Structures are given as structure tokens and as C-alpha cells.
JSON list of C-alpha atoms in Angstrom, two decimals:
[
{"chain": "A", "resi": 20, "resn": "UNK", "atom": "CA", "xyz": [-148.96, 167.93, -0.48]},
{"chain": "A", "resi": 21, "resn": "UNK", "atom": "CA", "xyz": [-146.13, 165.71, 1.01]},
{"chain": "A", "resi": 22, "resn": "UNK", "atom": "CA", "xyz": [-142.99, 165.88, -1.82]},
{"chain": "A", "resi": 23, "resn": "UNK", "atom": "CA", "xyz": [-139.88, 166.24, -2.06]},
{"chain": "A", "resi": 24, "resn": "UNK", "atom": "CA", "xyz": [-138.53, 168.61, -4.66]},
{"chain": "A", "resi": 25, "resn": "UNK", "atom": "CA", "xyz": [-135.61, 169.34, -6.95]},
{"chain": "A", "resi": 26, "resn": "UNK", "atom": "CA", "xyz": [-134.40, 171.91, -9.21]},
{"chain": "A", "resi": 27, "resn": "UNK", "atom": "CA", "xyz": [-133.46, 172.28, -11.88]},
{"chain": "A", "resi": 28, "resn": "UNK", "atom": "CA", "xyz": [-135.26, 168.87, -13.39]},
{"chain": "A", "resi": 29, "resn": "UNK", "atom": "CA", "xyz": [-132.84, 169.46, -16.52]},
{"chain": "A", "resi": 30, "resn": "UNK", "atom": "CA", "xyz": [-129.55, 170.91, -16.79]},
{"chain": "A", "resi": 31, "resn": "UNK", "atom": "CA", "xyz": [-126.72, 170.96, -19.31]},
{"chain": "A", "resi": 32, "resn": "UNK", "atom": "CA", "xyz": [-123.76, 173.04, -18.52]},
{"chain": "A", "resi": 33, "resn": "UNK", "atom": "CA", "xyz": [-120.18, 172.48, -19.11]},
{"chain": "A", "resi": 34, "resn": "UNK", "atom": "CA", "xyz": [-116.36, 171.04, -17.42]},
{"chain": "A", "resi": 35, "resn": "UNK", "atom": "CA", "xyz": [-115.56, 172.47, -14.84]},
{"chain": "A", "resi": 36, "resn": "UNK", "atom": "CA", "xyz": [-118.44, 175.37, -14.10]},
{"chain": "A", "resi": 37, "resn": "UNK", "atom": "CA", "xyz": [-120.04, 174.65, -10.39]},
{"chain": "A", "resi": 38, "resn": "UNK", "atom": "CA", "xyz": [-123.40, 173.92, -10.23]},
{"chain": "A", "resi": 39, "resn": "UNK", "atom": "CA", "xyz": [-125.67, 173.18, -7.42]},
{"chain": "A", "resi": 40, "resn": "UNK", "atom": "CA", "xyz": [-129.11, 170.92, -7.70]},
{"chain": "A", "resi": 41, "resn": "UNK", "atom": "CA", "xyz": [-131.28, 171.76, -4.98]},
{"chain": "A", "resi": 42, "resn": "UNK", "atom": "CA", "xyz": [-133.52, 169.45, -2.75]},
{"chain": "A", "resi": 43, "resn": "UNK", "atom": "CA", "xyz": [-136.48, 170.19, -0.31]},
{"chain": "A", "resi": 44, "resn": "UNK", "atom": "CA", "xyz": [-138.71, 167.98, 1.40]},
{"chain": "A", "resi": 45, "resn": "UNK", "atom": "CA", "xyz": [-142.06, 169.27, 3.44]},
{"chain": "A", "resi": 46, "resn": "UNK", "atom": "CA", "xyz": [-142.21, 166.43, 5.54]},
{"chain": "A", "resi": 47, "resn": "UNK", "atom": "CA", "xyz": [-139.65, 167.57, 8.79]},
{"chain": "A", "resi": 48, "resn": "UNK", "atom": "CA", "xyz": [-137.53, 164.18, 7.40]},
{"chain": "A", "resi": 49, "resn": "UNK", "atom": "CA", "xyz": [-134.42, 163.65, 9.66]},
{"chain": "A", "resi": 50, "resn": "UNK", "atom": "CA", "xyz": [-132.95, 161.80, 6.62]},
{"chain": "A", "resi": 51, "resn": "UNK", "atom": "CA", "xyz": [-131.69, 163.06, 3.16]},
{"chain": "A", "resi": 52, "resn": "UNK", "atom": "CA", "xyz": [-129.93, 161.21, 0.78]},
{"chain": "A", "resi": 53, "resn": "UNK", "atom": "CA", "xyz": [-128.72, 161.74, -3.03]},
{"chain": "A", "resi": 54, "resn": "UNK", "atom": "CA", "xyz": [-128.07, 159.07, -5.44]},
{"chain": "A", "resi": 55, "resn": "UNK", "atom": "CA", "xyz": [-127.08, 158.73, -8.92]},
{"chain": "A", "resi": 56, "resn": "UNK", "atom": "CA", "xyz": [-128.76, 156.72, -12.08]},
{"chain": "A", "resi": 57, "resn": "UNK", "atom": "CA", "xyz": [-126.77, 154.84, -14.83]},
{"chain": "A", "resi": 58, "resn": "UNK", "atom": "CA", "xyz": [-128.12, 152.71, -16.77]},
{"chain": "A", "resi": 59, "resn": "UNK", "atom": "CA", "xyz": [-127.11, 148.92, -15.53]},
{"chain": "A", "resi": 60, "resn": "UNK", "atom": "CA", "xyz": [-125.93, 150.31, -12.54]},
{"chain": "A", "resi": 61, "resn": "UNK", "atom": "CA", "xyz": [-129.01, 151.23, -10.82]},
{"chain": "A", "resi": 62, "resn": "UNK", "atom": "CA", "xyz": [-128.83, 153.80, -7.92]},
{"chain": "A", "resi": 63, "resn": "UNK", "atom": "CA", "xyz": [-125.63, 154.28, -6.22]},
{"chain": "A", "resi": 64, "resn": "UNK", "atom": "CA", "xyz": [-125.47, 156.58, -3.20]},
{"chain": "A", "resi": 65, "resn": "UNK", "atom": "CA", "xyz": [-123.67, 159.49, -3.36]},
{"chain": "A", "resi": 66, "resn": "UNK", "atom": "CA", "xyz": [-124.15, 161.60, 0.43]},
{"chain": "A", "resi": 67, "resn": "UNK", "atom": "CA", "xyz": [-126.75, 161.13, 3.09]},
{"chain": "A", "resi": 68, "resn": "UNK", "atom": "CA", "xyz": [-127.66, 163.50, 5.90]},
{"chain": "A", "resi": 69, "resn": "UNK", "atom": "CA", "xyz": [-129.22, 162.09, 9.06]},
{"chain": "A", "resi": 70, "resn": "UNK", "atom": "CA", "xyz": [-130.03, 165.46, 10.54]},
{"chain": "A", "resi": 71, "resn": "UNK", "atom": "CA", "xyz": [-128.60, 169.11, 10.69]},
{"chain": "A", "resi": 72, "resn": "UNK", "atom": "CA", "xyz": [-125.08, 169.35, 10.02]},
{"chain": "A", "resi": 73, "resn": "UNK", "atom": "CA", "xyz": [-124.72, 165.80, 9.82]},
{"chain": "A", "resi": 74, "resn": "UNK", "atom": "CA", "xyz": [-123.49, 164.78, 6.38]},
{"chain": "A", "resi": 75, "resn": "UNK", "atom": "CA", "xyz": [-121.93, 161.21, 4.96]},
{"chain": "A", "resi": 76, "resn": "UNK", "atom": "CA", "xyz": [-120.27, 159.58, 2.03]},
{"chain": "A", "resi": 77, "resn": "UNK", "atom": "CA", "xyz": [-121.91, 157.18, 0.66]},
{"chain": "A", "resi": 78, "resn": "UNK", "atom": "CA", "xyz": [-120.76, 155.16, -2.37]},
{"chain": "A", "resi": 79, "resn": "UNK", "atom": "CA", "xyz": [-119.69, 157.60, -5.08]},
{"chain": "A", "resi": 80, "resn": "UNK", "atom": "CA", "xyz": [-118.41, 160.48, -3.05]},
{"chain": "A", "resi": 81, "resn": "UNK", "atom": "CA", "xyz": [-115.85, 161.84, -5.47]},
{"chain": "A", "resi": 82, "resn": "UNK", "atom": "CA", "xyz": [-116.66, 165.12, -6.96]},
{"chain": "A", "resi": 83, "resn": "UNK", "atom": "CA", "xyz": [-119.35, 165.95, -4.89]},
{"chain": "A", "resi": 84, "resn": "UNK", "atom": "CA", "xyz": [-120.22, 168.08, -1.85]},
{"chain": "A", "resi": 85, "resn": "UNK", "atom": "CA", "xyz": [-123.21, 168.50, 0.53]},
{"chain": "A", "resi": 86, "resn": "UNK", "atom": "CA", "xyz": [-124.64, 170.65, 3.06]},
{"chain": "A", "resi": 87, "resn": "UNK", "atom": "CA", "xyz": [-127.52, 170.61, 5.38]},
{"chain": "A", "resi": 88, "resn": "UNK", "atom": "CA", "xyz": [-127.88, 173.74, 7.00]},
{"chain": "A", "resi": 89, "resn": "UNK", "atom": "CA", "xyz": [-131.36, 173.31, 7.11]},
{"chain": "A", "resi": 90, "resn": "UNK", "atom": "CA", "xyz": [-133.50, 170.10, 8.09]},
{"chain": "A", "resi": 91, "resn": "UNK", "atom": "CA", "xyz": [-135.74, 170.91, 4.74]},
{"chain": "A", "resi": 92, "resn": "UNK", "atom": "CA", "xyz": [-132.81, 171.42, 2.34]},
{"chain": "A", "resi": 93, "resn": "UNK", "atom": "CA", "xyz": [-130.05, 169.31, 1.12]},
{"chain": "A", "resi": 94, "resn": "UNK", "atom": "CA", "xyz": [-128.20, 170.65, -1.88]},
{"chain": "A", "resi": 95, "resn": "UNK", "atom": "CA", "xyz": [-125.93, 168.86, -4.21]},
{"chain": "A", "resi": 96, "resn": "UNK", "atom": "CA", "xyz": [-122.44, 170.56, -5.27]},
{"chain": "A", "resi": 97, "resn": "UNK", "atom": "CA", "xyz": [-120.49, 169.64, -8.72]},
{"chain": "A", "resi": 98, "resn": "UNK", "atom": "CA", "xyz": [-117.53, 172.20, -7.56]},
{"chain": "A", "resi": 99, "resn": "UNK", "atom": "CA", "xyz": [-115.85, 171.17, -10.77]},
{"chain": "A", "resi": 100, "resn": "UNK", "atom": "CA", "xyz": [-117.61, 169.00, -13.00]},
{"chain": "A", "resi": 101, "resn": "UNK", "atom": "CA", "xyz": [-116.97, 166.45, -15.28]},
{"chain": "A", "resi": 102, "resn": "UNK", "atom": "CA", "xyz": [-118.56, 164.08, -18.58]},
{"chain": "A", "resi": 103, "resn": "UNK", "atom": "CA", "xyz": [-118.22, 161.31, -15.80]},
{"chain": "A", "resi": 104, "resn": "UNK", "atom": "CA", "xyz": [-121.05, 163.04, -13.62]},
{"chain": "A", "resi": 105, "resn": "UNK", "atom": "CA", "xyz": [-123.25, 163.12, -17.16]},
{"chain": "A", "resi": 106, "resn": "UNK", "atom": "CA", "xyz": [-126.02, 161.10, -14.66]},
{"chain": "A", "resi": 107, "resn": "UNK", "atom": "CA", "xyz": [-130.20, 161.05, -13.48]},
{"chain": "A", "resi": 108, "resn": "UNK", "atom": "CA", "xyz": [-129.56, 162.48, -10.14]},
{"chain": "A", "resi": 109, "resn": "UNK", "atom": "CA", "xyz": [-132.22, 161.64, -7.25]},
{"chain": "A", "resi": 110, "resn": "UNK", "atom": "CA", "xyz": [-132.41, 162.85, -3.53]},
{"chain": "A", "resi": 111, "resn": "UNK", "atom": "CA", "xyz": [-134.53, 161.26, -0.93]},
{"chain": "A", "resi": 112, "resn": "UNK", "atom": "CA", "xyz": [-136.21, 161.46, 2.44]},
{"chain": "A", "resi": 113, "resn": "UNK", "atom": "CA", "xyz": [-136.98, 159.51, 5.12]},
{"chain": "A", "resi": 114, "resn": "UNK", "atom": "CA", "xyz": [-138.51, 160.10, 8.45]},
{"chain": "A", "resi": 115, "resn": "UNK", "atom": "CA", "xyz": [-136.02, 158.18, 11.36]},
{"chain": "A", "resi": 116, "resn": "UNK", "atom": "CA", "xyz": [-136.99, 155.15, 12.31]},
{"chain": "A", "resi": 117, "resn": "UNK", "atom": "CA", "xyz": [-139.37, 153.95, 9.17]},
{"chain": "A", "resi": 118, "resn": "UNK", "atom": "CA", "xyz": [-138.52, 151.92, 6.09]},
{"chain": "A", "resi": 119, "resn": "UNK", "atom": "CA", "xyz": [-140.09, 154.06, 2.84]},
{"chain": "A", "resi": 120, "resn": "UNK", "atom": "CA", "xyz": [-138.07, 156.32, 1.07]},
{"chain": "A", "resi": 121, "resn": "UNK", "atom": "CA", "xyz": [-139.67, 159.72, -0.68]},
{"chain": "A", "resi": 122, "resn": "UNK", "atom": "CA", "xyz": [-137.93, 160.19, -3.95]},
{"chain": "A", "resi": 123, "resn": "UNK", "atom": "CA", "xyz": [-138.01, 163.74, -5.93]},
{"chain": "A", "resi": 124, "resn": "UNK", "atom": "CA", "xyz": [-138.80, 163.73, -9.39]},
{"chain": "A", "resi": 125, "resn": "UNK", "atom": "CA", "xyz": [-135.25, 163.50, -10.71]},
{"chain": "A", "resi": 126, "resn": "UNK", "atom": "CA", "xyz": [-132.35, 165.92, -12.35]},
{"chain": "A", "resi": 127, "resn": "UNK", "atom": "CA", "xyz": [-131.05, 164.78, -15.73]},
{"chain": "A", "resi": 128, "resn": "UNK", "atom": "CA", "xyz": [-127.52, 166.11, -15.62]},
{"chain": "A", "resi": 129, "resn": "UNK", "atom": "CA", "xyz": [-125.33, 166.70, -18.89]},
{"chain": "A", "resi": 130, "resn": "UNK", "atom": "CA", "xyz": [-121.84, 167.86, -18.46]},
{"chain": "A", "resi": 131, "resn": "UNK", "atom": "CA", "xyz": [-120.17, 168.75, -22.26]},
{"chain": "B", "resi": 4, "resn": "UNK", "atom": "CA", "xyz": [-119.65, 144.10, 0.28]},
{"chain": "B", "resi": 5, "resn": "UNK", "atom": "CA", "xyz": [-123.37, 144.40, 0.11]},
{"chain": "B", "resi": 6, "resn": "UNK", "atom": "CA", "xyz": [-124.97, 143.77, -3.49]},
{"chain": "B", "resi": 7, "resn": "UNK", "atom": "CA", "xyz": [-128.16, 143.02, -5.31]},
{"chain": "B", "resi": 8, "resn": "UNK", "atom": "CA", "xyz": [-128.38, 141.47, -8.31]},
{"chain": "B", "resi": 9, "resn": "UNK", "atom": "CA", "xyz": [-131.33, 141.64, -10.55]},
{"chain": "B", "resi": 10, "resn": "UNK", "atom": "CA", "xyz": [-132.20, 139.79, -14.27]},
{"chain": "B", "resi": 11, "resn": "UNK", "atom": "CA", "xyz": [-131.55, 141.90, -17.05]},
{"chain": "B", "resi": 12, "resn": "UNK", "atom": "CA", "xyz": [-134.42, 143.83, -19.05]},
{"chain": "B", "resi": 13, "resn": "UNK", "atom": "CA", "xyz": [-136.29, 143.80, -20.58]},
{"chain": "B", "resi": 14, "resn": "UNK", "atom": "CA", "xyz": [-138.86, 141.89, -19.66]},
{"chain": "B", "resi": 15, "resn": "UNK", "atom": "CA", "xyz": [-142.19, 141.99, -22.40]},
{"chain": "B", "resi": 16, "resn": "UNK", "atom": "CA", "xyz": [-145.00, 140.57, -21.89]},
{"chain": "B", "resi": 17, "resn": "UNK", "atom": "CA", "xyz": [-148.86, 140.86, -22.70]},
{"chain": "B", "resi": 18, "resn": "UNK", "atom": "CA", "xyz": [-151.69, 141.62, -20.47]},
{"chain": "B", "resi": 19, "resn": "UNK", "atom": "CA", "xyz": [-152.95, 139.36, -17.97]},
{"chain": "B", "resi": 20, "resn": "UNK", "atom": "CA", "xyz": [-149.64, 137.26, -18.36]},
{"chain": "B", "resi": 21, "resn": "UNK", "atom": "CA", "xyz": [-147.79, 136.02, -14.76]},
{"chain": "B", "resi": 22, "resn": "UNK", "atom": "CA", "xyz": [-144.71, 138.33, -13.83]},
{"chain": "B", "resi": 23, "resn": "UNK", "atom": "CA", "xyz": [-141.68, 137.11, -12.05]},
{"chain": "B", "resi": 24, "resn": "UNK", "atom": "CA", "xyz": [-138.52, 139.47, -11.79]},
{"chain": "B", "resi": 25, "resn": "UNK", "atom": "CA", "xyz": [-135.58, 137.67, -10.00]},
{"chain": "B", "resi": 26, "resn": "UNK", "atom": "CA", "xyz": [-133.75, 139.19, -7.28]},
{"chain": "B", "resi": 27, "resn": "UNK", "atom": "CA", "xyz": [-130.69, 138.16, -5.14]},
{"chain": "B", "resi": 28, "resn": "UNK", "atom": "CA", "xyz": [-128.59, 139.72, -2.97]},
{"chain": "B", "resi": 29, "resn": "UNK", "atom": "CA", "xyz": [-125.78, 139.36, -0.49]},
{"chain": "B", "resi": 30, "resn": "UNK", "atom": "CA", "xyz": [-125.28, 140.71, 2.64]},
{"chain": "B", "resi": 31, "resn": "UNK", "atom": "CA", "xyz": [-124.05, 139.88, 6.66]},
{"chain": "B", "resi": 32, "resn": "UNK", "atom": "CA", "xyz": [-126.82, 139.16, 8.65]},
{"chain": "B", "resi": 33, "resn": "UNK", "atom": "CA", "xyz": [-130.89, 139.98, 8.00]},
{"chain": "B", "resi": 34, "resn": "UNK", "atom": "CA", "xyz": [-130.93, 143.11, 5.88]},
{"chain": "B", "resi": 35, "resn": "UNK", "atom": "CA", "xyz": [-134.24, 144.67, 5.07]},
{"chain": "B", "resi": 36, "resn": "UNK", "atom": "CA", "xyz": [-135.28, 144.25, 1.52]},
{"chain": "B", "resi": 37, "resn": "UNK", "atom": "CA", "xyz": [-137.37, 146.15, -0.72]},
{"chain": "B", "resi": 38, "resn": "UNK", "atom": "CA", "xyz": [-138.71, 146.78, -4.07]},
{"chain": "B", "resi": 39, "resn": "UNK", "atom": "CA", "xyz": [-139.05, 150.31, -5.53]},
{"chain": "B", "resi": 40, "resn": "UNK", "atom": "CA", "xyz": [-141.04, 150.89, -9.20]},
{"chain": "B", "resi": 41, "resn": "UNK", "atom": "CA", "xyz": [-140.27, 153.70, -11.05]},
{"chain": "B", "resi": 42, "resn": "UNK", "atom": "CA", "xyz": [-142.83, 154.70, -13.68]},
{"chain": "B", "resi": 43, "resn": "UNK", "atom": "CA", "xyz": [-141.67, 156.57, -16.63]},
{"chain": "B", "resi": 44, "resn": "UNK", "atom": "CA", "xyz": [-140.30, 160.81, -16.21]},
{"chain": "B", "resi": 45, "resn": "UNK", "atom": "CA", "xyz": [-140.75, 159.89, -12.02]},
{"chain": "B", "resi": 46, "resn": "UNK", "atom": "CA", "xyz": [-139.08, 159.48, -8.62]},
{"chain": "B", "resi": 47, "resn": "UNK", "atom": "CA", "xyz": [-138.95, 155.85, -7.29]},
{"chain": "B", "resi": 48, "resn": "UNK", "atom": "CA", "xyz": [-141.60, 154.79, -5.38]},
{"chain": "B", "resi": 49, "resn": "UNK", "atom": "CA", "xyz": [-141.80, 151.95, -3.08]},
{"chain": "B", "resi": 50, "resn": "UNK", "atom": "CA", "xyz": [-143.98, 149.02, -4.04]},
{"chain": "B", "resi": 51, "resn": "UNK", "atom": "CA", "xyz": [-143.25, 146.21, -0.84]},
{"chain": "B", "resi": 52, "resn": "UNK", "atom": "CA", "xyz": [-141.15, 145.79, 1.95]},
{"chain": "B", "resi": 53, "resn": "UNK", "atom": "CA", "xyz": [-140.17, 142.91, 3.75]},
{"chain": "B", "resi": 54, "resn": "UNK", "atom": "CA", "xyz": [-137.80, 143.38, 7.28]},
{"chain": "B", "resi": 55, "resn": "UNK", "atom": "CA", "xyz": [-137.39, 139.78, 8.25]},
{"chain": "B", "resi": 56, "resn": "UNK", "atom": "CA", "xyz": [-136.73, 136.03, 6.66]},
{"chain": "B", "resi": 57, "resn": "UNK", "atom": "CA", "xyz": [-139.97, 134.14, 5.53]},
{"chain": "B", "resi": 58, "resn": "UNK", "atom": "CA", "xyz": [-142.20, 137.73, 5.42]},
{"chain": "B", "resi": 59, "resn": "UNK", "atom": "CA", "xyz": [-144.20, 138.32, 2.63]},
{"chain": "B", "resi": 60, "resn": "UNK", "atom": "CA", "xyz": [-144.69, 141.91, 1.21]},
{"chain": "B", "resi": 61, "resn": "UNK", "atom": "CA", "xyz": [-147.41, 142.75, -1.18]},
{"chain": "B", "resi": 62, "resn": "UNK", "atom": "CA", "xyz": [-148.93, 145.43, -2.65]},
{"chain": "B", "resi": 63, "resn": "UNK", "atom": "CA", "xyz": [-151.23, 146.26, -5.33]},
{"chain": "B", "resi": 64, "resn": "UNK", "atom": "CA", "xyz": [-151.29, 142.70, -6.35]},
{"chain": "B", "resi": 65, "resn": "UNK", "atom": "CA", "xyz": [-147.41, 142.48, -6.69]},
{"chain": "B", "resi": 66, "resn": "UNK", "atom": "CA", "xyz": [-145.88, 139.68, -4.12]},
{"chain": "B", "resi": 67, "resn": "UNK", "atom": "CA", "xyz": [-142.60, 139.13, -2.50]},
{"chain": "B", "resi": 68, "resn": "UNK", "atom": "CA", "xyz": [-140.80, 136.32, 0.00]},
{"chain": "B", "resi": 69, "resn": "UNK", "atom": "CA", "xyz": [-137.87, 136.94, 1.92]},
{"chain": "B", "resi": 70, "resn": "UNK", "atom": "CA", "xyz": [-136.07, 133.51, 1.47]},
{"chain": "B", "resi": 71, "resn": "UNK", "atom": "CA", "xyz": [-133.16, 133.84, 3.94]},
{"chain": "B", "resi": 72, "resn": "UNK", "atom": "CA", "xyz": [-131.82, 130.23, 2.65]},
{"chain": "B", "resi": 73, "resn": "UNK", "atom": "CA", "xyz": [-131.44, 131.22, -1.04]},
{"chain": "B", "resi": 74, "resn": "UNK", "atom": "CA", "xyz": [-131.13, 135.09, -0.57]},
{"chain": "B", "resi": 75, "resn": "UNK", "atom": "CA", "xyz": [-133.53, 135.54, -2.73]},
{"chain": "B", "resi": 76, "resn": "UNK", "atom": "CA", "xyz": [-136.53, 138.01, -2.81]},
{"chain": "B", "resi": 77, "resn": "UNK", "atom": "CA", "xyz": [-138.23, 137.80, -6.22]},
{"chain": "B", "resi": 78, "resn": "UNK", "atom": "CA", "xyz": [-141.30, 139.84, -7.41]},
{"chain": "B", "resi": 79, "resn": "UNK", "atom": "CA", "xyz": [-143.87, 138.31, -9.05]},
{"chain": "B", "resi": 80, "resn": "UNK", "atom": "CA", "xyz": [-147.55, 139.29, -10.29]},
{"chain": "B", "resi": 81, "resn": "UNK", "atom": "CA", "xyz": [-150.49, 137.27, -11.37]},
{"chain": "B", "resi": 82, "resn": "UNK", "atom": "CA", "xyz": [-151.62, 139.18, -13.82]},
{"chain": "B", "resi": 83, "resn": "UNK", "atom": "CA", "xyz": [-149.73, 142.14, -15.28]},
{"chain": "B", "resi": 84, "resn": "UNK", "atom": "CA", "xyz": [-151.77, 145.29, -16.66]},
{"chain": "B", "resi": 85, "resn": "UNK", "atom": "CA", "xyz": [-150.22, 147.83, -18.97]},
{"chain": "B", "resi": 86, "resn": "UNK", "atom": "CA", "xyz": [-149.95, 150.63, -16.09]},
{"chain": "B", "resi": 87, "resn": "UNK", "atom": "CA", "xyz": [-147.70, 148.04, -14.90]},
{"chain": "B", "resi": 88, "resn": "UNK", "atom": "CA", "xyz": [-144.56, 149.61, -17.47]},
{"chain": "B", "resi": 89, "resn": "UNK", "atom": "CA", "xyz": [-141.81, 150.86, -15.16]},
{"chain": "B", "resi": 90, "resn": "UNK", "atom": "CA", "xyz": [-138.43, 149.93, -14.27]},
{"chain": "B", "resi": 91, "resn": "UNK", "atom": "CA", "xyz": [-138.16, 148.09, -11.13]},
{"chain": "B", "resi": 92, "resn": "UNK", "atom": "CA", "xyz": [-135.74, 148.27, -8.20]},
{"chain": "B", "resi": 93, "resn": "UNK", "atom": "CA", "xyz": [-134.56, 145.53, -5.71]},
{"chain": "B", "resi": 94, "resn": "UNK", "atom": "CA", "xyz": [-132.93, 147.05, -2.77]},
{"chain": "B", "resi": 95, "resn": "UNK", "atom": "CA", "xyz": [-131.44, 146.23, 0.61]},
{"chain": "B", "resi": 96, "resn": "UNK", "atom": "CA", "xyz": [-130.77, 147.67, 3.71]},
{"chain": "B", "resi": 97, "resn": "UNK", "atom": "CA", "xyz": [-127.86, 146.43, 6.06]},
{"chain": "B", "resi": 98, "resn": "UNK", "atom": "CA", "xyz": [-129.38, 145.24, 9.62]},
{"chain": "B", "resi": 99, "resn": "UNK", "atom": "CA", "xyz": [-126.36, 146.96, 11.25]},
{"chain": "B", "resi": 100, "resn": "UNK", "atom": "CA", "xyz": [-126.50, 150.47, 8.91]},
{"chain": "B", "resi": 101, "resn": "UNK", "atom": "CA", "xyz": [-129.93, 152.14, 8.65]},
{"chain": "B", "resi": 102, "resn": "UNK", "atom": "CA", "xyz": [-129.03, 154.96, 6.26]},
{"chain": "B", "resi": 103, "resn": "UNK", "atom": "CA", "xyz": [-127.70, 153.45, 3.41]},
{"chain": "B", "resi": 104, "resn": "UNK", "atom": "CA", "xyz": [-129.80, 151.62, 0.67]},
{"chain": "B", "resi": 105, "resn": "UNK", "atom": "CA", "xyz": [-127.81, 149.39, -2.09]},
{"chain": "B", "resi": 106, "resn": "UNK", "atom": "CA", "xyz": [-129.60, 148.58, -5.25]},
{"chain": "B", "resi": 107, "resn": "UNK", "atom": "CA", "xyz": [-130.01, 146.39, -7.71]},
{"chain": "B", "resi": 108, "resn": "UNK", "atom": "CA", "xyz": [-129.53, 147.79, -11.44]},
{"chain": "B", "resi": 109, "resn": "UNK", "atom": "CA", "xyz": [-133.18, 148.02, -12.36]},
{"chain": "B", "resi": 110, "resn": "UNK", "atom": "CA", "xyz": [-135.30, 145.73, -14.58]},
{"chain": "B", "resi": 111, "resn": "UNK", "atom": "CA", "xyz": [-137.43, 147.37, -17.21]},
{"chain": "B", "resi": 112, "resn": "UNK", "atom": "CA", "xyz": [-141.12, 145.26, -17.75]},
{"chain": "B", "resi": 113, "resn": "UNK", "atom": "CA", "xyz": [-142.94, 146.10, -20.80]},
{"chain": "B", "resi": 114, "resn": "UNK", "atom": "CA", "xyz": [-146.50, 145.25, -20.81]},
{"chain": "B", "resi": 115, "resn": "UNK", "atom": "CA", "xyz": [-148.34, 145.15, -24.33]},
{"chain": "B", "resi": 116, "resn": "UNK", "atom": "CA", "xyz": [-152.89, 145.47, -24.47]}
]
């Protein structure tokens, strides 16, 4: 089955202790993204990828890292986190060239 | 900048009732723009597309019209079923900047038997 996947899909941790949220697709996607979900806000991009070792801000870069080694894996890195990045995080694929957008099911984030 | 603005949530209404969820947006030039439904503990999904002024996108019975002169691109629906719950998503995508999607902050419809 075509999906894209994340784990964990719930996580509550603490300031300042690094976490990564990982993110695989099965679909040989050139394109990765990762957004964020506030309420009122809707989704606000935080990194894209549009192939190996290609990496991007997007629009809420701060406190956040990324790395594609991999064209099936795109992990997301809180080196230091904070109650700010308390969020619904998302990541995304898309194959070059088309419109749609493959979401994973979500990780609900909770930073004490 | 690029934005999209959508009406507030939430929107109730009872089955079989007509469903219009207003979306506007700015941008330069002839962005793409989309609408994504999210259905509750899920990923977004997209619902229709539209890639140029005056198209229509549709999908399971859900309607939208790129109107380049008001910027506008709202969703509407005959006749909305409860499976119909979700939040929806207006989005755009720059003409000159494939990779990044800007979206509106979500409207939550509420569909009661």
C-alpha cells in the first residue's frame, strides 16, 4: 500500500531533550515536506526536500533541522525543544512534476 | 506575501443542506489552488484541484471555480452527508515556486442526521 508514515504518532517529552519524528514514504517521491498544525493557523511549512541532500526552509524554520540522506526518509529534528513547538506535526510527499500531496497520519507533539 | 484566507468554523449544518466554504487568497500571478479535507485522527487528503483561472475542480460531489477576477475559489456542495465532518483546507501554490504550499487556517463543517 502507497503511504507515507510517521513515528511516533504521539509524543510528550520535555525543554530542551532532542527528539527526532521520523517520515517514510513507499512511493520513490522526489519531494518531502514537513509542516506544522495550530489551530487558526492552518499548516505552515516548516522544511522541504526536493531530492537527496537537497533540503529548504520553508516558513517556520527556527528550531528545526532536516536531513535526507535517503530518497524514502525525511526526519524531523527538535535539537532543543521548546512549549512553542507544542504542535500536530505533518510530513508530505509528492512525486515531481504532479499537483497531489500524500500526507502521513500526523505527530501530536507536547513539549512540558 | 502569499496568503489564503478562509471563513471561520464552524460551519453546522444538517443533512442534505447546500455547503459553501469561502476561500480567498492573494498571490503574483496564476497560482495553483487546491482544497485538502482532513477527516478526524488523519493526514490531509486532497479533495479538488484547479491549475488555471475559470477551471472547475470537483470531486465526490464537492465543486470549485478558480475566479481569477475576485481571487476567489470557494467550495461548495449540494447536498452535504454526515461523512462529510472534517476540517477543510484551501491552499495555493505560487506559479513561479513549485515546492511550497501556503494554507488557509482550516474550516471545520459539522454535519448533523
Amino acid at each position: 500500500e502507497a503511504q507515507v508514515t510517521q513515528n511516533p504518532r504521539y509524543l510528550i517529552t520535555v525543554t530542551g531533550k532532542k527528539l527526532t519524528v521520523t517520515c517514510s514514504q513507499n512511493m520513490n517521491h522526489e519531494y518531502m515536506s514537513w509542516y506544522r498544525q495550530d489551530p487558526g493557523l492552518g499548516l505552515r511549512q516548516i522544511y522541504y526536500s526536493m531530492n537527496v541532500e537537497v533540503t529548504d526552509k520553508g516558513d517556520v524554520p527556527e528550531g528545526y533541522k532536516v536531513s535526507r540522506k535517503e530518497k524514502r526518509n525525511f526526519p524531523l529534528i527538535l535539537e532543543s525543544p521548546s512549549p512553542n513547538q507544542t504542535s500536530l506535526y505533518f510530513c508530505a510527499s509528492r512525486l515531481q512534476g504532479t499537483y497531489e500531496q500524500y500526507f502521513g497520519p500526523g505527530t501530536r507533539l507536547t513539549v512540558t | 506575501g502569499n496568503s489564503v484566507t478562509q471563513m471561520e468554523g464552524p460551519v453546522t449544518l444538517s443533512e442534505e443542506a447546500f455547503l459553501t466554504i469561502n476561500c480567498t487568497y492573494t498571490a503574483t500571478g496564476y497560482p495553483s489552488l487546491f482544497w485538502y479535507v482532513q477527516y478526524p485522527g488523519e493526514g490531509l487528503q486532497l479533495l479538488l484541484k484547479a491549475t488555471k483561472a475559470d477551471d472547475k475542480g470537483s470531486n465526490k460531489g464537492f465543486e470549485a471555480t478558480y475566479r481569477k477576477e475576485t481571487t476567489s475559489f470557494h467550495l461548495e456542495k449540494g447536498s452535504v452527508q454526515v461523512s462529510d465532518s472534517a476540517v477543510y483546507f484551501c491552499a495555493l501554490r505560487p506559479d513561479n515556486a513549485g515546492n511550497m504550499l501556503t494554507f488557509g487556517g482550516g474550516t471545520r463543517l459539522m454535519v448533523k442526521p
